[in-house]
CSV table of C-alpha atoms in Angstrom, one decimal:
chain,number,residue,atom,x,y,z
A,1,MET,CA,71.7,-36.0,16.6
A,2,ASN,CA,75.4,-36.9,15.4
A,3,PHE,CA,76.0,-36.3,11.9
A,4,LEU,CA,79.3,-37.4,9.8
A,5,LEU,CA,79.8,-35.4,6.7
A,6,LYS,CA,81.7,-37.7,4.4
A,7,ALA,CA,84.8,-36.3,1.9
A,8,ALA,CA,83.0,-32.5,1.9
A,9,THR,CA,85.1,-29.6,0.4
A,10,VAL,CA,85.3,-26.6,2.3
A,11,ILE,CA,84.6,-23.0,1.4
A,12,ASP,CA,85.1,-20.7,4.3
A,13,PRO,CA,88.2,-18.3,3.8
A,14,THR,CA,88.2,-18.1,7.9
A,15,SER,CA,88.7,-21.6,8.1
A,16,PRO,CA,92.0,-23.2,8.4
A,17,PHE,CA,90.0,-26.1,6.6
A,18,HIS,CA,89.2,-23.9,3.5
A,19,ASN,CA,89.7,-25.4,0.1
A,20,GLN,CA,90.4,-28.8,1.9
A,21,THR,CA,88.5,-32.1,1.2
A,22,VAL,CA,87.9,-33.4,4.9
A,23,ASP,CA,85.2,-35.4,6.9
A,24,ILE,CA,83.4,-33.4,9.6
A,25,LEU,CA,81.8,-35.0,12.8
A,26,ILE,CA,79.0,-33.0,14.1
A,27,GLU,CA,78.0,-34.2,17.7
A,28,ASN,CA,74.9,-32.2,19.5
A,29,GLY,CA,75.2,-29.4,17.4
A,30,THR,CA,79.1,-29.0,17.6
A,31,ILE,CA,82.0,-29.7,15.2
A,32,THR,CA,83.9,-32.2,17.1
A,33,ASP,CA,86.0,-33.3,14.5
A,34,ILE,CA,87.5,-32.3,11.3
A,35,ASN,CA,90.0,-34.8,9.6
A,36,THR,CA,91.2,-36.4,6.1
A,37,THR,CA,89.3,-39.5,7.5
A,38,ILE,CA,86.8,-40.0,10.4
A,39,VAL,CA,85.5,-43.6,10.5
A,40,SER,CA,81.8,-43.7,11.5
A,41,GLU,CA,80.8,-44.9,14.8
A,42,LYS,CA,77.2,-46.5,16.0
A,43,GLY,CA,74.7,-43.7,16.2
A,44,VAL,CA,76.4,-41.4,13.7
A,45,GLU,CA,74.4,-40.6,10.6
A,46,GLU,CA,76.8,-40.5,7.7
A,47,VAL,CA,76.0,-38.3,5.0
A,48,LYS,CA,77.4,-39.0,1.2
A,49,ARG,CA,76.6,-36.5,-1.5
A,50,ASP,CA,78.1,-36.3,-5.1
A,51,ASN,CA,81.1,-33.5,-5.1
A,52,LEU,CA,79.9,-32.5,-1.6
A,53,TYR,CA,80.5,-28.7,-0.7
A,54,VAL,CA,80.3,-27.0,2.8
A,55,SER,CA,79.9,-23.4,3.8
A,56,GLN,CA,79.0,-21.1,6.7
A,57,GLY,CA,75.3,-21.3,6.8
A,58,TRP,CA,74.0,-18.9,4.2
A,59,PHE,CA,71.9,-15.5,5.3
A,60,ASP,CA,68.9,-14.3,3.3
A,61,SER,CA,68.3,-10.4,4.5
A,62,SER,CA,64.9,-10.2,2.9
A,63,VAL,CA,62.3,-13.1,3.2
A,64,SER,CA,58.6,-12.7,3.5
A,65,PHE,CA,56.0,-15.7,4.5
A,66,GLY,CA,52.5,-15.3,5.0
A,67,GLU,CA,52.0,-15.9,8.6
A,68,PRO,CA,49.9,-14.3,10.4
A,69,GLY,CA,47.4,-13.1,7.5
A,70,TYR,CA,48.1,-14.7,4.4
A,71,GLU,CA,48.6,-18.3,5.4
A,72,GLU,CA,47.2,-19.3,2.3
A,73,ARG,CA,50.5,-17.9,0.8
A,74,GLU,CA,53.1,-19.5,3.0
A,75,THR,CA,53.2,-20.5,6.5
A,76,ILE,CA,56.4,-20.1,9.1
A,77,ASP,CA,57.1,-23.9,9.3
A,78,HIS,CA,56.6,-24.5,5.4
A,79,GLY,CA,58.5,-21.2,4.9
A,80,LEU,CA,61.4,-22.3,6.8
A,81,ASN,CA,61.3,-25.8,5.5
A,82,VAL,CA,61.9,-24.2,2.0
A,83,ALA,CA,64.7,-22.1,3.2
A,84,ALA,CA,66.4,-24.9,4.6
A,85,LYS,CA,66.3,-27.2,1.7
A,86,SER,CA,67.4,-24.1,-0.4
A,87,GLY,CA,70.5,-23.8,2.1
A,88,PHE,CA,69.8,-21.0,4.2
A,89,THR,CA,70.6,-21.5,8.1
A,90,SER,CA,69.2,-17.8,8.7
A,91,ILE,CA,67.0,-15.8,7.3
A,92,ALA,CA,65.6,-12.2,8.2
A,93,LEU,CA,61.7,-12.0,7.9
A,94,ASN,CA,59.8,-8.7,6.8
A,95,PRO,CA,57.3,-7.4,8.6
A,96,ASN,CA,54.3,-7.2,5.9
A,97,THR,CA,51.9,-9.5,7.7
A,98,ILE,CA,48.2,-9.1,8.8
A,99,PRO,CA,48.7,-7.6,11.9
A,100,VAL,CA,51.9,-5.8,10.7
A,101,THR,CA,54.7,-6.8,13.5
A,102,ASP,CA,54.8,-3.4,15.1
A,103,ASN,CA,55.3,-4.6,18.5
A,104,SER,CA,57.2,-6.9,21.0
A,105,ALA,CA,54.2,-9.3,21.3
A,106,SER,CA,54.1,-9.9,17.6
A,107,ILE,CA,58.0,-10.1,17.6
A,108,GLY,CA,57.2,-12.9,20.4
A,109,PHE,CA,54.9,-14.4,18.0
A,110,LEU,CA,57.3,-14.8,15.0
A,111,THR,CA,60.0,-16.3,17.3
A,112,GLY,CA,58.1,-18.4,19.1
A,113,LYS,CA,56.6,-20.2,15.9
A,114,ALA,CA,60.4,-20.6,14.9
A,115,GLN,CA,61.5,-22.0,18.0
A,116,ASN,CA,63.9,-25.6,18.0
A,117,ASN,CA,63.6,-25.0,14.2
A,118,ALA,CA,66.8,-25.7,12.2
A,119,VAL,CA,66.5,-22.4,10.7
A,120,ASN,CA,67.2,-19.4,12.1
A,121,LEU,CA,64.2,-16.4,12.1
A,122,TYR,CA,64.9,-13.4,12.7
A,123,PRO,CA,62.0,-11.0,12.8
A,124,ILE,CA,62.5,-7.4,10.9
A,125,GLY,CA,59.9,-4.9,13.1
A,126,ALA,CA,58.2,-2.2,11.2
A,127,LEU,CA,59.6,1.3,11.5
A,128,THR,CA,56.1,2.5,11.9
A,129,THR,CA,52.9,1.8,13.3
A,130,LYS,CA,51.1,-0.6,11.1
A,131,SER,CA,53.5,0.5,8.5
A,132,ALA,CA,51.6,3.6,7.7
A,133,GLY,CA,54.7,5.9,7.8
A,134,ILE,CA,53.2,8.4,10.4
A,135,ASP,CA,53.8,7.4,13.8
A,136,MET,CA,57.2,5.5,14.8
A,137,ALA,CA,56.5,2.0,16.3
A,138,GLU,CA,58.2,0.7,19.6
A,139,LEU,CA,61.4,0.1,18.6
A,140,TYR,CA,63.5,-0.7,21.6
A,141,ASP,CA,60.8,-2.8,22.8
A,142,MET,CA,60.8,-4.8,19.8
A,143,GLN,CA,64.4,-5.0,20.0
A,144,GLN,CA,64.2,-6.7,23.5
A,145,ALA,CA,61.7,-8.8,21.8
A,146,GLY,CA,64.2,-10.0,19.1
A,147,ALA,CA,63.8,-8.0,16.2
A,148,ILE,CA,67.2,-7.4,14.3
A,149,ALA,CA,66.1,-4.0,12.0
A,150,PHE,CA,63.2,-1.7,11.4
A,151,GLY,CA,61.7,-0.9,8.2
A,152,ASP,CA,58.5,-0.8,6.3
A,153,TYR,CA,58.8,-3.4,3.8
A,154,LYS,CA,58.4,-1.8,0.1
A,155,LYS,CA,57.3,1.2,2.0
A,156,ALA,CA,58.9,4.2,1.5
A,157,ILE,CA,59.5,6.7,4.3
A,158,GLN,CA,58.0,9.7,2.7
A,159,ASN,CA,58.5,12.0,5.8
A,160,PRO,CA,62.4,12.7,5.9
A,161,ASN,CA,61.9,14.1,9.4
A,162,LEU,CA,60.7,10.8,10.6
A,163,LEU,CA,63.6,9.1,9.3
A,164,LYS,CA,65.9,11.9,10.9
A,165,ILE,CA,64.3,10.8,14.5
A,166,ALA,CA,64.7,7.2,13.9
A,167,LEU,CA,68.2,7.2,12.7
A,168,LEU,CA,69.1,9.3,16.1
A,169,TYR,CA,66.5,7.1,18.2
A,170,THR,CA,67.9,4.1,17.5
A,171,GLN,CA,71.5,5.1,18.2
A,172,ASN,CA,70.9,4.4,22.0
A,173,PHE,CA,70.4,0.9,21.3
A,174,ASP,CA,72.7,0.4,18.2
A,175,GLY,CA,69.6,0.0,16.1
A,176,LEU,CA,69.6,-0.6,12.5
A,177,VAL,CA,67.1,1.8,10.4
A,178,LEU,CA,65.9,0.0,7.0
A,179,SER,CA,64.9,2.6,4.3
A,180,PHE,CA,63.0,1.6,1.1
A,181,PRO,CA,64.4,3.5,-1.6
A,182,GLN,CA,61.6,4.9,-3.5
A,183,GLU,CA,60.1,8.3,-4.0
A,184,ASN,CA,56.5,7.6,-4.5
A,185,ASN,CA,55.6,11.3,-6.1
A,186,ILE,CA,58.5,10.3,-8.9
A,187,SER,CA,57.5,6.6,-9.0
A,188,GLY,CA,53.7,7.5,-9.0
A,189,LYS,CA,51.2,4.7,-10.7
A,190,GLY,CA,54.4,3.0,-12.6
A,191,VAL,CA,54.3,-0.4,-13.0
A,192,MET,CA,57.9,-1.4,-14.6
A,193,ASN,CA,60.9,0.5,-15.2
A,194,GLU,CA,60.8,3.5,-17.3
A,195,GLU,CA,62.8,3.2,-20.4
A,196,GLU,CA,62.3,2.0,-23.9
A,197,GLN,CA,60.5,-1.1,-22.9
A,198,SER,CA,57.7,0.8,-21.2
A,199,THR,CA,57.3,3.0,-24.3
A,200,LEU,CA,56.8,-0.1,-26.3
A,201,LEU,CA,54.7,-2.0,-24.0
A,202,GLY,CA,52.4,0.9,-23.3
A,203,LEU,CA,53.3,0.7,-19.3
A,204,LYS,CA,53.5,3.8,-16.9
A,205,GLY,CA,57.0,3.5,-15.6
A,206,ILE,CA,59.0,4.2,-12.7
A,207,PRO,CA,61.8,6.0,-13.5
A,208,ALA,CA,65.6,5.1,-11.8
A,209,LEU,CA,65.3,8.7,-11.0
A,210,ALA,CA,62.7,7.7,-7.9
A,211,GLU,CA,64.9,5.2,-6.3
A,212,GLU,CA,67.9,7.7,-6.6
A,213,LEU,CA,66.6,10.6,-5.2
A,214,GLN,CA,65.9,8.9,-2.1
A,215,VAL,CA,68.8,7.3,-1.9
A,216,ALA,CA,70.4,10.3,-2.1
A,217,ARG,CA,67.9,12.2,0.6
A,218,ASP,CA,68.6,9.0,3.1
A,219,LEU,CA,72.1,9.6,3.0
A,220,PHE,CA,72.3,13.3,3.4
A,221,LEU,CA,69.8,12.6,6.6
A,222,LEU,CA,72.5,10.0,7.8
A,223,GLU,CA,75.3,12.5,7.5
A,224,TYR,CA,73.6,14.6,9.5
A,225,THR,CA,72.5,12.5,12.1
A,226,GLY,CA,74.8,9.4,12.1
A,227,GLY,CA,73.4,5.8,13.2
A,228,LYS,CA,73.3,2.9,10.9
A,229,LEU,CA,71.5,2.7,7.7
A,230,HIS,CA,70.5,-0.1,5.5
A,231,ILE,CA,68.9,0.5,2.2
A,232,PRO,CA,67.7,-3.0,1.0
A,233,THR,CA,67.2,-4.1,-2.7
A,234,ILE,CA,68.9,-1.2,-5.0
A,235,SER,CA,68.3,-1.9,-8.3
A,236,THR,CA,70.0,1.7,-10.4
A,237,ALA,CA,73.5,2.3,-11.4
A,238,LYS,CA,73.3,5.8,-9.8
A,239,SER,CA,72.4,4.1,-6.4
A,240,VAL,CA,75.7,2.2,-6.6
A,241,ASP,CA,77.6,5.2,-7.0
A,242,LEU,CA,75.8,7.2,-4.2
A,243,ILE,CA,76.5,4.2,-1.7
A,244,LYS,CA,79.9,3.9,-2.8
A,245,HIS,CA,80.6,7.6,-2.1
A,246,ALA,CA,78.8,7.5,1.4
A,247,LYS,CA,80.8,4.6,2.0
A,248,GLU,CA,84.0,6.6,1.6
A,249,LYS,CA,83.1,9.0,3.5
A,250,GLY,CA,82.8,6.7,6.7
A,251,LEU,CA,79.0,6.9,6.9
A,252,GLN,CA,77.7,3.8,8.5
A,253,VAL,CA,75.5,2.3,5.4
A,254,SER,CA,74.9,-0.8,4.1
A,255,CYS,CA,72.8,-2.2,1.1
A,256,SER,CA,71.5,-4.9,-0.6
A,257,THR,CA,70.6,-6.1,-4.3
A,258,THR,CA,68.6,-9.2,-5.6
A,259,VAL,CA,69.0,-12.2,-7.6
A,260,HIS,CA,66.2,-11.2,-10.0
A,261,HIS,CA,67.8,-7.6,-10.3
A,262,LEU,CA,71.3,-8.9,-11.3
A,263,THR,CA,70.1,-11.4,-13.8
A,264,LEU,CA,66.9,-9.9,-15.5
A,265,THR,CA,66.1,-7.2,-17.2
A,266,ASP,CA,63.0,-5.4,-18.3
A,267,LYS,CA,62.9,-6.9,-21.6
A,268,GLU,CA,61.6,-10.0,-19.7
A,269,LEU,CA,58.4,-7.8,-19.5
A,270,MET,CA,57.9,-8.2,-23.2
A,271,THR,CA,55.3,-11.2,-22.6
A,272,PHE,CA,53.3,-9.4,-19.9
A,273,ASP,CA,54.0,-12.1,-17.4
A,274,SER,CA,53.0,-10.8,-14.0
A,275,ASN,CA,56.0,-12.8,-12.3
A,276,TYR,CA,58.3,-10.1,-13.6
A,277,LYS,CA,56.4,-7.5,-11.9
A,278,VAL,CA,58.6,-6.7,-8.9
A,279,LEU,CA,59.3,-3.9,-7.0
A,280,PRO,CA,61.9,-1.8,-7.7
A,281,PRO,CA,61.3,-3.0,-11.1
A,282,LEU,CA,63.7,-4.9,-13.1
A,283,ARG,CA,66.1,-2.4,-14.8
A,284,THR,CA,68.7,-2.4,-18.1
A,285,GLN,CA,71.7,-4.0,-18.5
A,286,LYS,CA,73.7,-1.2,-17.9
A,287,ASP,CA,72.3,-1.2,-14.2
A,288,ILE,CA,72.9,-4.9,-13.9
A,289,ASP,CA,76.6,-4.3,-14.9
A,290,ALA,CA,76.6,-1.4,-12.2
A,291,LEU,CA,75.2,-4.1,-9.8
A,292,LEU,CA,78.1,-6.7,-10.5
A,293,LYS,CA,80.8,-4.1,-10.1
A,294,GLY,CA,78.9,-3.2,-6.7
A,295,ILE,CA,79.1,-6.5,-5.7
A,296,GLU,CA,82.8,-7.0,-6.9
A,297,ASP,CA,84.3,-3.9,-4.8
A,298,GLY,CA,82.2,-4.4,-2.2
A,299,THR,CA,79.8,-1.2,-2.0
A,300,ILE,CA,76.8,-4.0,-2.3
A,301,ASP,CA,77.0,-5.9,0.9
A,302,MET,CA,74.7,-8.7,0.3
A,303,ILE,CA,72.3,-10.2,-2.4
A,304,THR,CA,69.0,-11.5,-1.5
A,305,SER,CA,66.5,-13.6,-2.8
A,306,ASP,CA,63.8,-10.9,-1.4
A,307,HIS,CA,61.6,-13.9,-1.2
A,308,GLN,CA,57.7,-12.7,-1.5
A,309,PRO,CA,55.1,-15.5,-2.1
A,310,ILE,CA,51.8,-14.3,-3.4
A,311,ASP,CA,48.9,-16.4,-4.0
A,312,VAL,CA,47.5,-16.9,-7.7
A,313,GLU,CA,44.3,-14.9,-7.0
A,314,HIS,CA,47.1,-11.5,-6.8
A,315,LYS,CA,49.2,-12.6,-9.4
A,316,LYS,CA,48.0,-14.4,-12.2
A,317,VAL,CA,46.1,-11.1,-13.5
A,318,GLU,CA,46.1,-8.6,-15.5
A,319,PHE,CA,49.9,-6.9,-15.1
A,320,ASP,CA,48.4,-3.6,-14.0
A,321,GLU,CA,46.7,-5.2,-11.4
A,322,ALA,CA,49.0,-7.7,-10.0
A,323,ASN,CA,50.7,-7.7,-7.1
A,324,TYR,CA,54.9,-6.9,-7.0
A,325,GLY,CA,57.1,-9.9,-6.0
A,326,THR,CA,58.6,-13.4,-6.5
A,327,ILE,CA,59.4,-16.0,-4.8
A,328,GLY,CA,63.7,-16.6,-5.0
A,329,LEU,CA,64.6,-18.9,-2.1
A,330,GLU,CA,64.9,-22.0,-4.1
A,331,SER,CA,66.7,-20.4,-7.0
A,332,ALA,CA,68.6,-18.4,-5.6
A,333,PHE,CA,72.1,-20.0,-5.0
A,334,GLY,CA,71.9,-22.0,-8.3
A,335,CYS,CA,71.5,-18.6,-10.5
A,336,MET,CA,74.1,-16.5,-8.1
A,337,ASN,CA,76.5,-19.2,-8.7
A,338,ALA,CA,75.9,-18.9,-12.7
A,339,ILE,CA,76.9,-15.6,-12.7
A,340,LEU,CA,79.4,-14.9,-9.6
A,341,GLY,CA,81.5,-18.3,-9.3
A,342,ILE,CA,81.3,-20.1,-6.2
A,343,GLU,CA,83.8,-18.2,-3.7
A,344,LYS,CA,81.8,-15.0,-4.4
A,345,THR,CA,78.7,-16.8,-4.6
A,346,ILE,CA,79.1,-17.7,-0.7
A,347,ASP,CA,80.9,-14.8,-0.2
A,348,THR,CA,77.8,-12.6,-0.7
A,349,LEU,CA,75.5,-15.2,1.0
A,350,THR,CA,77.3,-15.1,4.2
A,351,ARG,CA,78.6,-11.4,4.8
A,352,GLY,CA,75.1,-9.9,5.5
A,353,LYS,CA,75.2,-11.6,8.9
A,354,LYS,CA,77.7,-9.0,10.1
A,355,VAL,CA,75.4,-6.0,8.9
A,356,PHE,CA,72.5,-7.4,10.9
A,357,GLY,CA,74.5,-8.3,13.7
A,358,ILE,CA,74.3,-12.3,13.5
A,359,GLN,CA,77.2,-14.2,14.7
A,360,GLY,CA,78.7,-16.7,12.1
A,361,ALA,CA,80.2,-19.5,12.9
A,362,CYS,CA,83.5,-20.7,11.1
A,363,ILE,CA,83.9,-24.3,10.2
A,364,ASP,CA,86.4,-25.2,12.5
A,365,LYS,CA,86.2,-27.7,15.9
A,366,ASP,CA,84.9,-26.9,18.9
A,367,ASN,CA,82.7,-24.5,17.0
A,368,LYS,CA,79.0,-24.5,16.2
A,369,ALA,CA,78.0,-26.5,13.2
A,370,ASP,CA,76.1,-24.2,11.1
A,371,ILE,CA,76.5,-25.4,7.4
A,372,SER,CA,75.5,-25.3,4.2
A,373,LEU,CA,75.4,-28.4,1.8
A,374,PHE,CA,75.8,-27.9,-2.1
A,375,ASN,CA,77.3,-28.9,-5.2
A,376,PRO,CA,78.6,-26.0,-7.0
A,377,GLU,CA,78.8,-28.3,-10.4
A,378,GLY,CA,76.3,-29.1,-13.0
A,379,ALA,CA,74.1,-27.0,-14.9
A,380,HIS,CA,70.3,-27.3,-15.5
A,381,VAL,CA,67.2,-25.2,-16.2
A,382,PHE,CA,64.9,-24.1,-13.2
A,383,SER,CA,61.3,-25.5,-13.7
A,384,GLU,CA,58.2,-25.7,-11.6
A,385,LYS,CA,58.9,-29.1,-10.0
A,386,HIS,CA,61.9,-27.1,-8.4
A,387,ILE,CA,59.9,-24.9,-6.7
A,388,LEU,CA,59.0,-26.0,-2.9
A,389,SER,CA,57.2,-22.9,-1.8
A,390,THR,CA,53.5,-23.2,-1.5
A,391,SER,CA,52.7,-19.8,-4.1
A,392,LYS,CA,54.0,-20.8,-7.2
A,393,ASN,CA,55.2,-16.9,-8.4
A,394,SER,CA,58.7,-17.7,-9.9
A,395,ALA,CA,60.4,-15.0,-12.1
A,396,PHE,CA,63.2,-17.9,-12.7
A,397,VAL,CA,61.1,-20.9,-14.4
A,398,GLY,CA,63.3,-21.4,-17.6
A,399,LYS,CA,66.3,-19.8,-16.4
A,400,SER,CA,69.4,-21.5,-16.3
A,401,MET,CA,71.5,-22.3,-13.1
A,402,LYS,CA,74.4,-24.1,-11.8
A,403,GLY,CA,74.9,-26.3,-8.6
A,404,THR,CA,72.3,-27.9,-6.7
A,405,VAL,CA,71.4,-27.4,-2.8
A,406,TYR,CA,71.9,-30.6,-0.7
A,407,GLY,CA,70.4,-28.9,3.0
A,408,ILE,CA,71.7,-27.6,5.9
A,409,VAL,CA,73.1,-28.8,9.3
A,410,SER,CA,71.9,-26.2,12.2
A,411,ASN,CA,70.8,-26.0,15.7
A,412,GLY,CA,71.8,-29.6,16.1
A,413,LYS,CA,69.5,-30.9,13.2
A,414,MET,CA,69.8,-31.9,9.5
A,415,ILE,CA,67.4,-31.1,7.0
A,416,LEU,CA,68.1,-32.1,3.2
A,417,LYS,CA,66.2,-32.7,-0.2
């Protein structure tokens, strides 16, 4: 298919057309012309949208679907369609399925299901067999099959020697190790942030210390072994500080935080709404301020939606019993744009590709078309009608958003809302 994007403002600092409003001709998946005005020819689908902006395709480093094992929550096909209509051309898919993605065959299953899709699916392989935290999984074989990183989703590596061996072993093939930041012996049976709110609500707390001890331990191990470590979804001020100092030492460490940890505090739990039950738990305004500063100075490499569909039977139950997680693909852009502004939002939605070894595509002639389409203006309140996912467990219903996503052009295909 051939497409002509009309009057599109480019947000791409690597492009010679940055901040210019141009027409963009895409033929057979490649940008063949960019000019002030391009006349549409036969066989070219013309795309016009109000206040159309484009950028390099967005990447989400932590996405969960349900297939295989939890198809009632989200299938791969439907989930990728949600990602496309949310503006993402690439996602990293977590290994929290049944069976766990812990071998080359399971990686091949995922890549096969996503073949010929507009959205690029990059599997994350489990670091340990069945994500049980005991034996290291077949990391090299999984990388050869298409895995871009290795980690046990939302499960901390309790054995420090296991992480040490993983960091040493993956250096043989330039692998990236993920380590979830939680010391389980400290977090215990907590279900929310341990602070004033947990006392008021009578809920068991997870102190910031549980995250920070694990981050500090992992950074000590990284300094000893070398290798590449990614710490996903940090949530505390001290974690930002620890990672900043590690980067200043020259360690190859990267990290992400989530949209909900940037915008929501533990005060949301006053209603005992289980949609706000996430892991790590929502923290305080002080932590949000530190996370925002970490984004500004580059300590935090990327922001993720940490999209995790949960079926109603496991979410709309007593708070203590509810599963952790919120969906977030649909609300990610509008929420981030409202607090960060368009330039920083696009930066944090695209720069994570480099950490995970994914090749970006500058918006320029003769380059592959890997483009997100959006309107950065216009305020609205996110509601259930905006949810595209099969599961509806969103922590953002009723929250203010800025801007609208139109869709993507990627892999020679265009998907628009």
